[in-house]
Coordinates of N, CA and C in Angstrom, one line a residue:
M225 N -65.1 68.0 -23.9 CA -63.7 68.4 -23.8 C -63.1 68.1 -22.5
L226 N -63.9 68.4 -21.4 CA -63.4 68.1 -20.1 C -63.2 66.6 -19.9
E227 N -64.1 65.9 -20.4 CA -64.1 64.4 -20.3 C -62.8 63.9 -21.0
Q228 N -62.5 64.4 -22.2 CA -61.3 64.0 -22.9 C -60.0 64.3 -22.1
D229 N -60.1 65.5 -21.5 CA -58.9 65.9 -20.7 C -58.7 65.0 -19.5
N230 N -59.8 64.6 -18.9 CA -59.7 63.7 -17.8 C -59.2 62.3 -18.2
E231 N -59.6 61.8 -19.4 CA -59.2 60.6 -19.9 C -57.7 60.6 -20.2
L232 N -57.3 61.8 -20.8 CA -55.8 62.0 -21.2 C -55.0 62.0 -19.9
A233 N -55.5 62.7 -18.9 CA -54.8 62.8 -17.6 C -54.7 61.4 -17.0
F234 N -55.7 60.6 -17.0 CA -55.7 59.3 -16.5 C -54.7 58.4 -17.2
L235 N -54.7 58.5 -18.5 CA -53.8 57.7 -19.3 C -52.3 58.1 -19.0
I236 N -52.1 59.4 -18.8 CA -50.7 59.8 -18.5 C -50.3 59.3 -17.1
V237 N -51.2 59.5 -16.1 CA -50.9 59.0 -14.8 C -50.7 57.5 -14.7
S238 N -51.6 56.8 -15.4 CA -51.5 55.3 -15.5 C -50.2 54.9 -16.1
G239 N -49.8 55.5 -17.2 CA -48.6 55.2 -17.9 C -47.4 55.5 -17.1
T240 N -47.4 56.6 -16.4 CA -46.3 57.0 -15.5 C -46.2 55.9 -14.4
F241 N -47.3 55.5 -13.8 CA -47.3 54.5 -12.7 C -46.8 53.2 -13.2
L242 N -47.3 52.8 -14.4 CA -46.8 51.5 -14.9 C -45.3 51.5 -15.2
T243 N -44.9 52.7 -15.8 CA -43.4 52.8 -16.1 C -42.6 52.7 -14.8
A244 N -43.1 53.5 -13.8 CA -42.4 53.4 -12.5 C -42.4 52.0 -11.9
L245 N -43.5 51.3 -12.0 CA -43.6 50.0 -11.5 C -42.7 49.0 -12.2
M246 N -42.6 49.2 -13.6 CA -41.7 48.4 -14.4 C -40.3 48.6 -14.0
G247 N -40.0 49.9 -13.8 CA -38.6 50.3 -13.5 C -38.2 49.7 -12.2
T248 N -39.1 49.8 -11.2 CA -38.9 49.2 -9.8 C -38.6 47.7 -9.9
F249 N -39.5 47.0 -10.8 CA -39.3 45.6 -10.9 C -38.0 45.2 -11.6
I250 N -37.6 46.0 -12.6 CA -36.3 45.8 -13.2 C -35.1 46.0 -12.3
V251 N -35.2 47.1 -11.5 CA -34.1 47.3 -10.5 C -34.1 46.2 -9.5
A252 N -35.3 45.8 -9.0 CA -35.3 44.7 -8.0 C -34.7 43.4 -8.6
M253 N -35.0 43.1 -9.8 CA -34.4 41.9 -10.5 C -32.9 42.0 -10.6
V254 N -32.4 43.2 -11.0 CA -31.0 43.4 -11.1 C -30.3 43.2 -9.8
V255 N -30.9 43.8 -8.7 CA -30.3 43.7 -7.4 C -30.3 42.2 -6.9
L256 N -31.4 41.5 -7.1 CA -31.5 40.1 -6.8 C -30.5 39.3 -7.5
H257 N -30.4 39.6 -8.8 CA -29.4 38.8 -9.6 C -28.0 39.0 -9.1
R258 N -27.6 40.3 -8.7 CA -26.3 40.6 -8.2 C -26.1 39.9 -6.9
Q259 N -27.1 39.9 -6.0 CA -27.0 39.2 -4.7 C -26.7 37.7 -4.9
R260 N -27.5 37.1 -5.9 CA -27.2 35.7 -6.2 C -25.8 35.5 -6.7
Q261 N -25.3 36.4 -7.5 CA -24.0 36.3 -8.1 C -23.0 36.3 -6.9
V262 N -23.2 37.2 -6.0 CA -22.3 37.3 -4.8 C -22.3 36.1 -4.0
Q263 N -23.5 35.6 -3.7 CA -23.7 34.3 -3.0 C -23.0 33.1 -3.7
N264 N -23.2 33.1 -5.0 CA -22.6 32.0 -5.7 C -21.0 32.1 -5.7
R265 N -20.5 33.3 -5.8 CA -19.1 33.5 -5.7 C -18.6 33.1 -4.3
Q266 N -19.3 33.4 -3.3 CA -19.0 33.0 -1.9 C -19.0 31.5 -1.7
K267 N -20.0 30.9 -2.3 CA -20.0 29.4 -2.2 C -18.8 28.8 -2.9
I268 N -18.5 29.3 -4.1 CA -17.4 28.8 -4.9 C -16.1 29.0 -4.1
D269 N -15.9 30.2 -3.5 CA -14.7 30.4 -2.8 C -14.6 29.5 -1.6
Q270 N -15.8 29.3 -0.9 CA -15.8 28.3 0.2 C -15.4 26.9 -0.2
L271 N -16.0 26.5 -1.3 CA -15.6 25.1 -1.8 C -14.2 25.0 -2.1
K272 N -13.6 26.1 -2.7 CA -12.1 26.1 -3.1 C -11.3 26.0 -1.8
V273 N -11.7 26.7 -0.7 CA -11.0 26.7 0.5 C -11.1 25.3 1.1
E274 N -12.3 24.7 1.1 CA -12.4 23.3 1.7 C -11.6 22.3 0.9
Y275 N -11.6 22.5 -0.5 CA -10.9 21.6 -1.3 C -9.4 21.6 -1.0
E276 N -8.9 22.9 -1.0 CA -7.4 23.0 -0.7 C -7.1 22.5 0.7
K277 N -8.0 22.7 1.7 CA -7.7 22.2 3.0 C -7.7 20.7 3.1
T278 N -8.7 20.1 2.3 CA -8.7 18.7 2.2 C -7.4 18.1 1.6
L279 N -7.0 18.7 0.5 CA -5.7 18.2 -0.1 C -4.5 18.4 0.8
L280 N -4.5 19.5 1.6 CA -3.4 19.7 2.5 C -3.4 18.6 3.6
N281 N -4.6 18.4 4.1 CA -4.7 17.4 5.2 C -4.3 16.0 4.7
I282 N -4.7 15.7 3.5 CA -4.4 14.4 2.9 C -2.9 14.2 2.6
E283 N -2.3 15.3 2.1 CA -0.9 15.2 1.8 C -0.1 15.0 3.2
N284 N -0.5 15.7 4.2 CA 0.1 15.6 5.5 C -0.1 14.1 6.0
E285 N -1.3 13.6 5.9 CA -1.6 12.3 6.4 C -0.7 11.2 5.7
I286 N -0.6 11.4 4.3 CA 0.1 10.4 3.5 C 1.6 10.5 3.9
Q287 N 2.1 11.7 4.1 CA 3.5 11.9 4.4 C 3.8 11.3 5.8
Q288 N 2.9 11.5 6.7 CA 3.1 10.9 8.1 C 3.1 9.4 8.0
E289 N 2.2 8.8 7.2 CA 2.1 7.4 7.0 C 3.4 6.9 6.3
T290 N 3.9 7.7 5.4 CA 5.1 7.3 4.7 C 6.3 7.3 5.6
L291 N 6.4 8.3 6.5 CA 7.5 8.4 7.4 C 7.4 7.2 8.4
T292 N 6.2 6.8 8.8 CA 6.1 5.6 9.7 C 6.6 4.4 9.0
Q293 N 6.2 4.2 7.7 CA 6.6 3.1 6.9 C 8.1 3.1 6.8
V294 N 8.7 4.3 6.5 CA 10.2 4.4 6.3 C 10.9 4.0 7.6
G295 N 10.3 4.4 8.8 CA 10.9 4.1 10.1 C 10.9 2.6 10.3
R296 N 9.8 1.9 9.9 CA 9.7 0.4 10.1 C 10.7 -0.2 9.2
E297 N 10.8 0.3 7.9 CA 11.8 -0.3 7.0 C 13.2 -0.2 7.5
L298 N 13.5 1.0 8.0 CA 14.9 1.3 8.5 C 15.2 0.4 9.7
H299 N 14.2 0.2 10.6 CA 14.5 -0.7 11.7 C 14.5 -2.1 11.4
D300 N 13.4 -2.6 10.7 CA 13.3 -4.0 10.5 C 14.1 -4.6 9.3
N301 N 14.2 -3.8 8.3 CA 14.8 -4.4 7.1 C 16.3 -3.9 6.9
I302 N 16.4 -2.6 6.8 CA 17.8 -2.0 6.5 C 18.7 -2.2 7.8
G303 N 18.1 -2.1 8.9 CA 18.9 -2.3 10.2 C 19.4 -3.7 10.2
Q304 N 18.6 -4.7 9.8 CA 19.1 -6.1 9.8 C 20.1 -6.3 8.8
L305 N 19.9 -5.7 7.6 CA 20.9 -5.8 6.5 C 22.3 -5.2 6.9
L306 N 22.2 -4.1 7.6 CA 23.5 -3.5 8.1 C 24.2 -4.3 9.1
S307 N 23.5 -5.0 10.0 CA 24.1 -5.9 10.9 C 24.7 -7.1 10.2
L308 N 24.1 -7.6 9.2 CA 24.6 -8.8 8.5 C 25.8 -8.3 7.7
A309 N 25.8 -7.1 7.1 CA 26.9 -6.6 6.3 C 28.1 -6.4 7.3
K310 N 27.9 -5.9 8.4 CA 29.0 -5.7 9.4 C 29.6 -7.0 9.8
L311 N 28.8 -8.0 10.1 CA 29.3 -9.3 10.5 C 30.2 -9.9 9.4
N312 N 29.7 -9.8 8.2 CA 30.5 -10.5 7.1 C 31.7 -9.7 6.8
L313 N 31.7 -8.4 6.8 CA 32.8 -7.6 6.4 C 33.9 -7.7 7.5
N314 N 33.5 -8.0 8.7 CA 34.5 -8.1 9.8 C 35.2 -9.5 9.8
S315 N 34.7 -10.4 8.9 CA 35.2 -11.7 8.9 C 36.5 -11.7 8.1
S316 N 37.4 -12.6 8.4 CA 38.7 -12.8 7.7 C 38.5 -13.6 6.4
K317 N 37.4 -14.3 6.2 CA 37.2 -15.1 5.1 C 36.8 -14.3 3.9
P318 N 37.4 -14.5 2.7 CA 37.1 -13.7 1.5 C 35.7 -13.8 1.1
E319 N 35.1 -15.1 1.2 CA 33.8 -15.3 0.7 C 32.8 -14.5 1.6
K320 N 33.1 -14.4 2.9 CA 32.2 -13.7 3.8 C 32.3 -12.2 3.5
Q321 N 33.5 -11.7 3.2 CA 33.6 -10.3 2.8 C 32.9 -9.9 1.5
A322 N 32.9 -10.9 0.6 CA 32.2 -10.7 -0.7 C 30.7 -10.6 -0.4
E323 N 30.3 -11.5 0.5 CA 28.8 -11.5 0.9 C 28.4 -10.2 1.6
G324 N 29.4 -9.7 2.4 CA 29.1 -8.4 3.0 C 29.0 -7.3 2.0
K325 N 29.8 -7.3 1.0 CA 29.7 -6.3 -0.1 C 28.3 -6.4 -0.8
D326 N 27.9 -7.6 -1.0 CA 26.6 -7.8 -1.6 C 25.4 -7.2 -0.8
Y327 N 25.6 -7.4 0.6 CA 24.6 -6.8 1.5 C 24.6 -5.2 1.3
I328 N 25.8 -4.7 1.2 CA 26.0 -3.2 1.1 C 25.2 -2.7 -0.2
N329 N 25.4 -3.5 -1.3 CA 24.7 -3.1 -2.5 C 23.2 -3.2 -2.4
Q330 N 22.8 -4.2 -1.7 CA 21.3 -4.4 -1.4 C 20.8 -3.2 -0.6
I331 N 21.6 -2.8 0.4 CA 21.2 -1.7 1.3 C 21.1 -0.4 0.5
I332 N 22.0 -0.2 -0.4 CA 22.0 1.0 -1.3 C 20.7 1.1 -2.1
K333 N 20.3 -0.1 -2.7 CA 19.1 -0.2 -3.4 C 17.8 0.1 -2.6
E334 N 17.9 -0.5 -1.3 CA 16.7 -0.3 -0.4 C 16.6 1.2 0.0
V335 N 17.7 1.9 0.2 CA 17.7 3.3 0.6 C 17.2 4.1 -0.5
R336 N 17.6 3.8 -1.7 CA 17.2 4.6 -2.9 C 15.6 4.5 -3.1
A337 N 15.2 3.2 -2.8 CA 13.7 3.0 -3.0 C 13.0 3.8 -1.9
L338 N 13.5 3.8 -0.7 CA 12.9 4.5 0.4 C 12.8 6.0 0.1
S339 N 13.9 6.6 -0.4 CA 14.0 8.0 -0.7 C 12.9 8.5 -1.7
K340 N 12.5 7.6 -2.6 CA 11.5 8.0 -3.5 C 10.1 8.1 -2.8
T341 N 9.9 7.5 -1.7 CA 8.7 7.5 -1.0 C 8.5 8.7 -0.1
L342 N 9.6 9.5 0.1 CA 9.6 10.6 1.1 C 8.9 11.8 0.5
N343 N 8.6 11.8 -0.8 CA 7.8 12.9 -1.3 C 6.6 12.3 -2.1
L344 N 5.8 13.1 -2.6 CA 4.5 12.6 -3.2 C 4.6 12.4 -4.7
D345 N 5.9 12.4 -5.3 CA 6.1 12.3 -6.7 C 5.5 10.9 -7.2
W346 N 5.6 9.9 -6.3 CA 5.1 8.6 -6.6 C 3.7 8.5 -7.0
V347 N 2.9 9.5 -6.5 CA 1.5 9.6 -6.8 C 1.2 9.7 -8.3
E348 N 2.1 10.5 -9.0 CA 1.9 10.8 -10.4 C 2.5 9.6 -11.2
S349 N 3.4 8.8 -10.6 CA 4.0 7.7 -11.4 C 3.3 6.4 -11.3
I350 N 2.2 6.3 -10.5 CA 1.6 5.1 -10.3 C 0.1 5.2 -10.6
T351 N -0.5 4.2 -11.2 CA -1.9 4.2 -11.6 C -2.7 3.7 -10.4
M352 N -4.0 4.0 -10.4 CA -4.9 3.6 -9.3 C -4.9 2.0 -9.2
D353 N -4.9 1.4 -10.4 CA -4.9 -0.1 -10.3 C -3.6 -0.6 -9.6
E354 N -2.5 0.0 -10.0 CA -1.2 -0.4 -9.3 C -1.2 -0.1 -7.8
F355 N -1.7 1.0 -7.5 CA -1.8 1.4 -6.0 C -2.7 0.4 -5.3
I356 N -3.9 0.1 -5.8 CA -4.8 -0.8 -5.1 C -4.3 -2.2 -5.1
S357 N -3.7 -2.6 -6.2 CA -3.1 -4.0 -6.2 C -2.0 -4.1 -5.2
H358 N -1.2 -3.1 -5.0 CA -0.1 -3.1 -4.0 C -0.7 -3.2 -2.6
Q359 N -1.7 -2.4 -2.3 CA -2.3 -2.4 -1.0 C -2.9 -3.8 -0.7
L360 N -3.6 -4.4 -1.6 CA -4.2 -5.7 -1.4 C -3.1 -6.8 -1.2
E361 N -2.0 -6.7 -2.0 CA -0.9 -7.6 -1.9 C -0.3 -7.5 -0.5
R362 N -0.2 -6.3 0.1 CA 0.4 -6.2 1.4 C -0.5 -6.8 2.4
I363 N -1.8 -6.6 2.3 CA -2.8 -7.2 3.3 C -2.7 -8.7 3.2
Q364 N -2.7 -9.3 2.0 CA -2.7 -10.7 1.8 C -1.4 -11.4 2.3
S365 N -0.3 -10.7 2.1 CA 1.0 -11.2 2.4 C 1.2 -11.4 3.9
T366 N 0.4 -10.6 4.7 CA 0.4 -10.8 6.2 C -0.3 -12.0 6.6
G367 N -1.1 -12.6 5.7 CA -1.9 -13.7 6.1 C -3.2 -13.3 6.8
F368 N -3.5 -12.0 6.8 CA -4.7 -11.6 7.5 C -6.0 -12.1 6.8
C369 N -6.1 -11.9 5.5 CA -7.2 -12.4 4.7 C -6.8 -12.5 3.2
K370 N -7.7 -13.1 2.5 CA -7.5 -13.1 1.0 C -8.0 -11.8 0.4
T371 N -7.4 -11.5 -0.8 CA -7.8 -10.2 -1.4 C -8.0 -10.5 -2.9
S372 N -8.7 -9.7 -3.6 CA -8.9 -9.8 -5.1 C -9.2 -8.4 -5.7
L373 N -8.8 -8.2 -6.9 CA -9.0 -7.0 -7.6 C -9.5 -7.3 -9.0
D374 N -10.6 -6.7 -9.4 CA -11.2 -6.8 -10.7 C -11.4 -5.4 -11.3
S375 N -10.7 -5.0 -12.3 CA -10.7 -3.7 -12.8 C -10.8 -3.6 -14.3
D376 N -11.5 -2.5 -14.8 CA -11.6 -2.2 -16.2 C -10.7 -1.0 -16.5
H377 N -9.9 -0.6 -15.5 CA -8.9 0.4 -15.7 C -9.5 1.8 -15.9
S378 N -10.7 2.0 -15.5 CA -11.4 3.3 -15.8 C -10.9 4.4 -14.9
F379 N -10.2 4.1 -13.8 CA -9.7 5.2 -12.9 C -8.2 5.5 -13.2
N380 N -7.6 4.9 -14.2 CA -6.2 5.0 -14.4 C -5.7 6.4 -14.9
Q381 N -6.7 7.2 -15.5 CA -6.4 8.5 -15.9 C -7.0 9.5 -15.0
L382 N -6.3 10.0 -14.0 CA -6.8 10.9 -13.0 C -5.8 12.0 -12.8
P383 N -6.3 13.2 -12.5 CA -5.4 14.3 -12.1 C -4.8 13.9 -10.7
K384 N -3.6 14.5 -10.4 CA -2.9 14.2 -9.1 C -3.8 14.5 -7.9
D385 N -4.5 15.6 -7.9 CA -5.4 16.0 -6.8 C -6.4 14.9 -6.5
Q386 N -7.2 14.5 -7.6 CA -8.2 13.5 -7.4 C -7.6 12.2 -6.9
K387 N -6.5 11.9 -7.5 CA -5.8 10.6 -7.1 C -5.4 10.6 -5.7
L388 N -4.9 11.7 -5.2 CA -4.5 11.8 -3.8 C -5.7 11.5 -2.9
I389 N -6.8 12.2 -3.2 CA -8.0 12.0 -2.3 C -8.5 10.6 -2.4
L390 N -8.6 10.0 -3.6 CA -9.0 8.6 -3.7 C -8.1 7.6 -3.0
I391 N -6.8 7.9 -3.1 CA -5.8 7.0 -2.4 C -6.1 7.0 -0.9
R392 N -6.3 8.2 -0.4 CA -6.5 8.3 1.1 C -7.8 7.6 1.5
V393 N -8.8 7.9 0.7 CA -10.1 7.3 1.1 C -10.1 5.8 1.0
I394 N -9.4 5.2 0.0 CA -9.3 3.8 -0.1 C -8.5 3.2 1.0
Q395 N -7.4 3.9 1.4 CA -6.6 3.5 2.5 C -7.4 3.4 3.8
E396 N -8.2 4.4 4.0 CA -9.0 4.4 5.2 C -10.1 3.3 5.2
C397 N -10.7 3.1 4.0 CA -11.7 2.0 3.9 C -11.0 0.6 4.2
L398 N -9.8 0.4 3.7 CA -9.1 -0.9 3.9 C -8.7 -1.0 5.4
N399 N -8.2 0.1 6.0 CA -7.8 0.1 7.4 C -9.0 -0.2 8.3
N400 N -10.2 0.4 7.9 CA -11.4 0.1 8.7 C -11.8 -1.4 8.6
A401 N -11.6 -2.0 7.4 CA -12.0 -3.4 7.3 C -11.0 -4.3 8.1
I402 N -9.7 -3.9 8.1 CA -8.8 -4.6 8.9 C -9.0 -4.5 10.4
K403 N -9.3 -3.3 10.8 CA -9.5 -3.1 12.3 C -10.8 -3.7 12.8
H404 N -11.9 -3.6 12.1 CA -13.2 -3.8 12.6 C -13.9 -5.0 12.0
A405 N -13.7 -5.4 10.7 CA -14.5 -6.3 10.1 C -14.2 -7.8 10.3
Q406 N -12.9 -8.1 10.6 CA -12.4 -9.5 10.7 C -12.9 -10.3 9.5
P407 N -12.6 -9.9 8.3 CA -13.1 -10.6 7.1 C -12.2 -11.8 6.7
D408 N -12.8 -12.7 5.9 CA -12.0 -13.8 5.3 C -11.5 -13.3 3.9
T409 N -12.2 -12.3 3.3 CA -11.9 -11.8 2.0 C -12.2 -10.4 1.9
I410 N -11.3 -9.6 1.2 CA -11.6 -8.2 0.8 C -11.4 -8.2 -0.7
S411 N -12.4 -7.7 -1.4 CA -12.4 -7.6 -2.8 C -12.7 -6.2 -3.3
I412 N -12.0 -5.8 -4.3 CA -12.2 -4.5 -4.9 C -12.6 -4.6 -6.4
R413 N -13.6 -3.9 -6.8 CA -14.0 -4.0 -8.2 C -14.1 -2.5 -8.7
I414 N -13.5 -2.3 -9.9 CA -13.4 -1.0 -10.5 C -14.1 -1.1 -11.9
Y415 N -15.1 -0.2 -12.1 CA -15.8 -0.3 -13.4 C -16.5 1.0 -13.7
Q416 N -16.8 1.1 -15.0 CA -17.5 2.3 -15.5 C -18.9 1.9 -16.0
K417 N -19.9 2.7 -15.7 CA -21.2 2.5 -16.1 C -21.8 3.9 -16.5
G418 N -22.1 4.0 -17.8 CA -22.6 5.3 -18.3 C -21.6 6.4 -18.1
S419 N -22.0 7.5 -17.4 CA -21.2 8.6 -17.1 C -20.5 8.6 -15.8
K420 N -20.6 7.4 -15.1 CA -20.0 7.3 -13.8 C -19.0 6.2 -13.7
R421 N -17.9 6.4 -12.9 CA -16.9 5.4 -12.6 C -17.1 5.0 -11.1
S422 N -16.9 3.8 -10.8 CA -17.1 3.3 -9.4 C -16.0 2.4 -9.0
I423 N -15.7 2.5 -7.7 CA -14.8 1.6 -7.0 C -15.6 1.0 -5.9
E424 N -15.8 -0.3 -5.9 CA -16.5 -1.1 -4.9 C -15.5 -1.8 -4.0
I425 N -15.6 -1.5 -2.7 CA -14.7 -2.2 -1.7 C -15.6 -3.1 -0.8
K426 N -15.4 -4.4 -1.0 CA -16.4 -5.3 -0.3 C -15.6 -6.2 0.6
D427 N -16.1 -6.5 1.8 CA -15.6 -7.5 2.7 C -16.7 -8.4 3.2
D428 N -16.3 -9.6 3.6 CA -17.3 -10.6 4.1 C -17.2 -10.7 5.6
G429 N -16.8 -9.6 6.2 CA -16.6 -9.6 7.7 C -17.9 -9.6 8.5
K430 N -17.8 -9.2 9.7 CA -19.0 -9.3 10.6 C -20.0 -8.2 10.4
G431 N -19.7 -7.1 9.7 CA -20.6 -6.1 9.3 C -21.1 -5.4 10.6
F432 N -22.1 -4.4 10.3 CA -22.6 -3.6 11.4 C -23.9 -3.0 10.9
D433 N -24.7 -2.5 11.9 CA -26.0 -1.8 11.5 C -25.7 -0.4 11.1
S434 N -25.6 -0.1 9.8 CA -25.3 1.2 9.3 C -26.3 2.2 9.5
S435 N -27.5 1.8 10.0 CA -28.6 2.8 10.3 C -28.4 3.5 11.6
I436 N -27.5 2.9 12.5 CA -27.2 3.5 13.8 C -26.1 4.5 13.7
K437 N -26.4 5.7 14.1 CA -25.3 6.7 14.0 C -24.3 6.5 15.1
T438 N -23.0 6.8 14.7 CA -21.9 6.6 15.7 C -21.4 8.0 16.1
N439 N -20.6 8.0 17.1 CA -20.0 9.2 17.6 C -18.8 9.6 16.8
G440 N -18.2 8.7 16.1 CA -17.0 9.0 15.3 C -17.4 9.8 14.1
S441 N -16.3 10.4 13.5 CA -16.5 11.3 12.3 C -15.8 10.6 11.1
G442 N -15.4 9.4 11.2 CA -14.6 8.8 10.1 C -15.4 8.7 8.8
L443 N -16.6 8.1 8.9 CA -17.4 7.9 7.7 C -17.8 9.3 7.1
Y444 N -18.1 10.2 8.0 CA -18.5 11.5 7.5 C -17.3 12.2 6.8
N445 N -16.1 12.1 7.3 CA -15.0 12.7 6.7 C -14.7 12.0 5.3
L446 N -14.9 10.7 5.2 CA -14.7 10.1 3.9 C -15.7 10.6 2.9
S447 N -17.0 10.8 3.3 CA -18.0 11.3 2.4 C -17.7 12.7 2.0
K448 N -17.2 13.6 2.9 CA -16.9 14.9 2.6 C -15.7 15.0 1.6
R449 N -14.8 14.1 1.8 CA -13.6 14.1 0.9 C -14.0 13.7 -0.5
M450 N -14.9 12.8 -0.6 CA -15.4 12.5 -2.0 C -16.2 13.6 -2.6
E451 N -16.9 14.4 -1.8 CA -17.6 15.5 -2.3 C -16.7 16.6 -2.9
T452 N -15.5 16.7 -2.3 CA -14.6 17.8 -2.8 C -14.1 17.5 -4.2
V453 N -14.2 16.3 -4.7 CA -13.8 16.0 -6.1 C -15.1 15.7 -6.9
G454 N -16.3 16.1 -6.4 CA -17.5 15.9 -7.1 C -18.0 14.4 -7.1
G455 N -17.5 13.7 -6.2 CA -17.9 12.2 -6.1 C -18.8 12.0 -5.0
K456 N -19.1 10.7 -4.8 CA -20.1 10.2 -3.8 C -19.5 9.0 -3.0
F457 N -19.8 9.0 -1.7 CA -19.4 7.9 -0.9 C -20.7 7.2 -0.4
N458 N -20.8 5.9 -0.7 CA -22.0 5.1 -0.3 C -21.6 3.9 0.5
L459 N -22.3 3.6 1.6 CA -21.9 2.5 2.4 C -23.2 1.7 2.8
T460 N -23.1 0.4 2.6 CA -24.2 -0.5 3.1 C -23.5 -1.6 3.9
S461 N -24.1 -2.0 5.0 CA -23.6 -3.1 5.8 C -24.7 -3.8 6.5
V462 N -24.5 -5.1 6.6 CA -25.5 -6.0 7.3 C -24.7 -6.8 8.3
V463 N -25.3 -6.8 9.5 CA -24.6 -7.6 10.6 C -24.5 -9.1 10.2
G464 N -23.3 -9.6 10.2 CA -23.0 -11.0 9.8 C -22.8 -11.2 8.4
K465 N -23.0 -10.2 7.5 CA -22.9 -10.4 6.1 C -21.9 -9.4 5.4
G466 N -21.2 -8.7 6.2 CA -20.1 -7.8 5.6 C -20.5 -6.4 5.2
T467 N -19.6 -5.7 4.6 CA -19.8 -4.3 4.2 C -19.5 -4.1 2.8
L468 N -20.2 -3.2 2.1 CA -19.9 -2.8 0.8 C -19.8 -1.3 0.7
I469 N -18.7 -0.8 0.3 CA -18.5 0.7 0.1 C -18.3 1.0 -1.4
T470 N -19.1 2.0 -1.9 CA -19.0 2.4 -3.3 C -18.5 3.8 -3.4
L471 N -17.4 4.0 -4.1 CA -16.9 5.4 -4.4 C -17.2 5.7 -5.8
E472 N -18.0 6.7 -6.0 CA -18.4 7.1 -7.4 C -17.8 8.4 -7.8
L473 N -17.4 8.5 -9.0 CA -16.7 9.7 -9.5 C -17.2 9.9 -11.0
P474 N -17.8 11.1 -11.3 CA -18.2 11.3 -12.7 C -17.1 11.4 -13.7
L475 N -17.3 11.1 -14.9 CA -16.3 11.2 -15.9 C -16.0 12.6 -16.2

């Protein structure tokens, strides 16, 4: 009888201990799960802040660049047209006055075109193909180098935020090629492969050793900007053989 009581007491104590241990384990798992949830929410909030900050910086950069472009147009183009219009309108010859009026009409068109660039509404009205084509045409028209675009149009359907970031990244890549590469040709290829879309920016310039870290933050910033839209920035360069940049974005 005593032995049975001891066994019963042992079973009760063991059961109580196991129950307490199981309860402690469950509580620990719940606490750990909640901690992970809090950490995940903090990470998401941090990513949102970085994303919004990136967009704000890019909008400011594009607006500053737009203002610089408007200033050049006002000085070099519209200023010249106004001078020609003034000269012709001050003439006593009817044909010169008519020519002056034509200049005035041309100036009105130029000013209207410039006014559209003062905000970012143009971002929604232009496709990536159109934007890239325009950028390459501007480079080639200066006589700096030849350019080419090969596209399957896979980037033409993009939200405004993603388009803004890509526009700025592409602008920076092209500016770097102009400043540092001294290429004969800059080519851009746009294509989709599987679940990824890619933009390849290639030049045949002097290249550089991409394994050597630089003090500048330009390439790092481009990589971080692509990360904010879930994309990737890859760069390969060989001295004397040019540079290839690939921008990847998932579908």
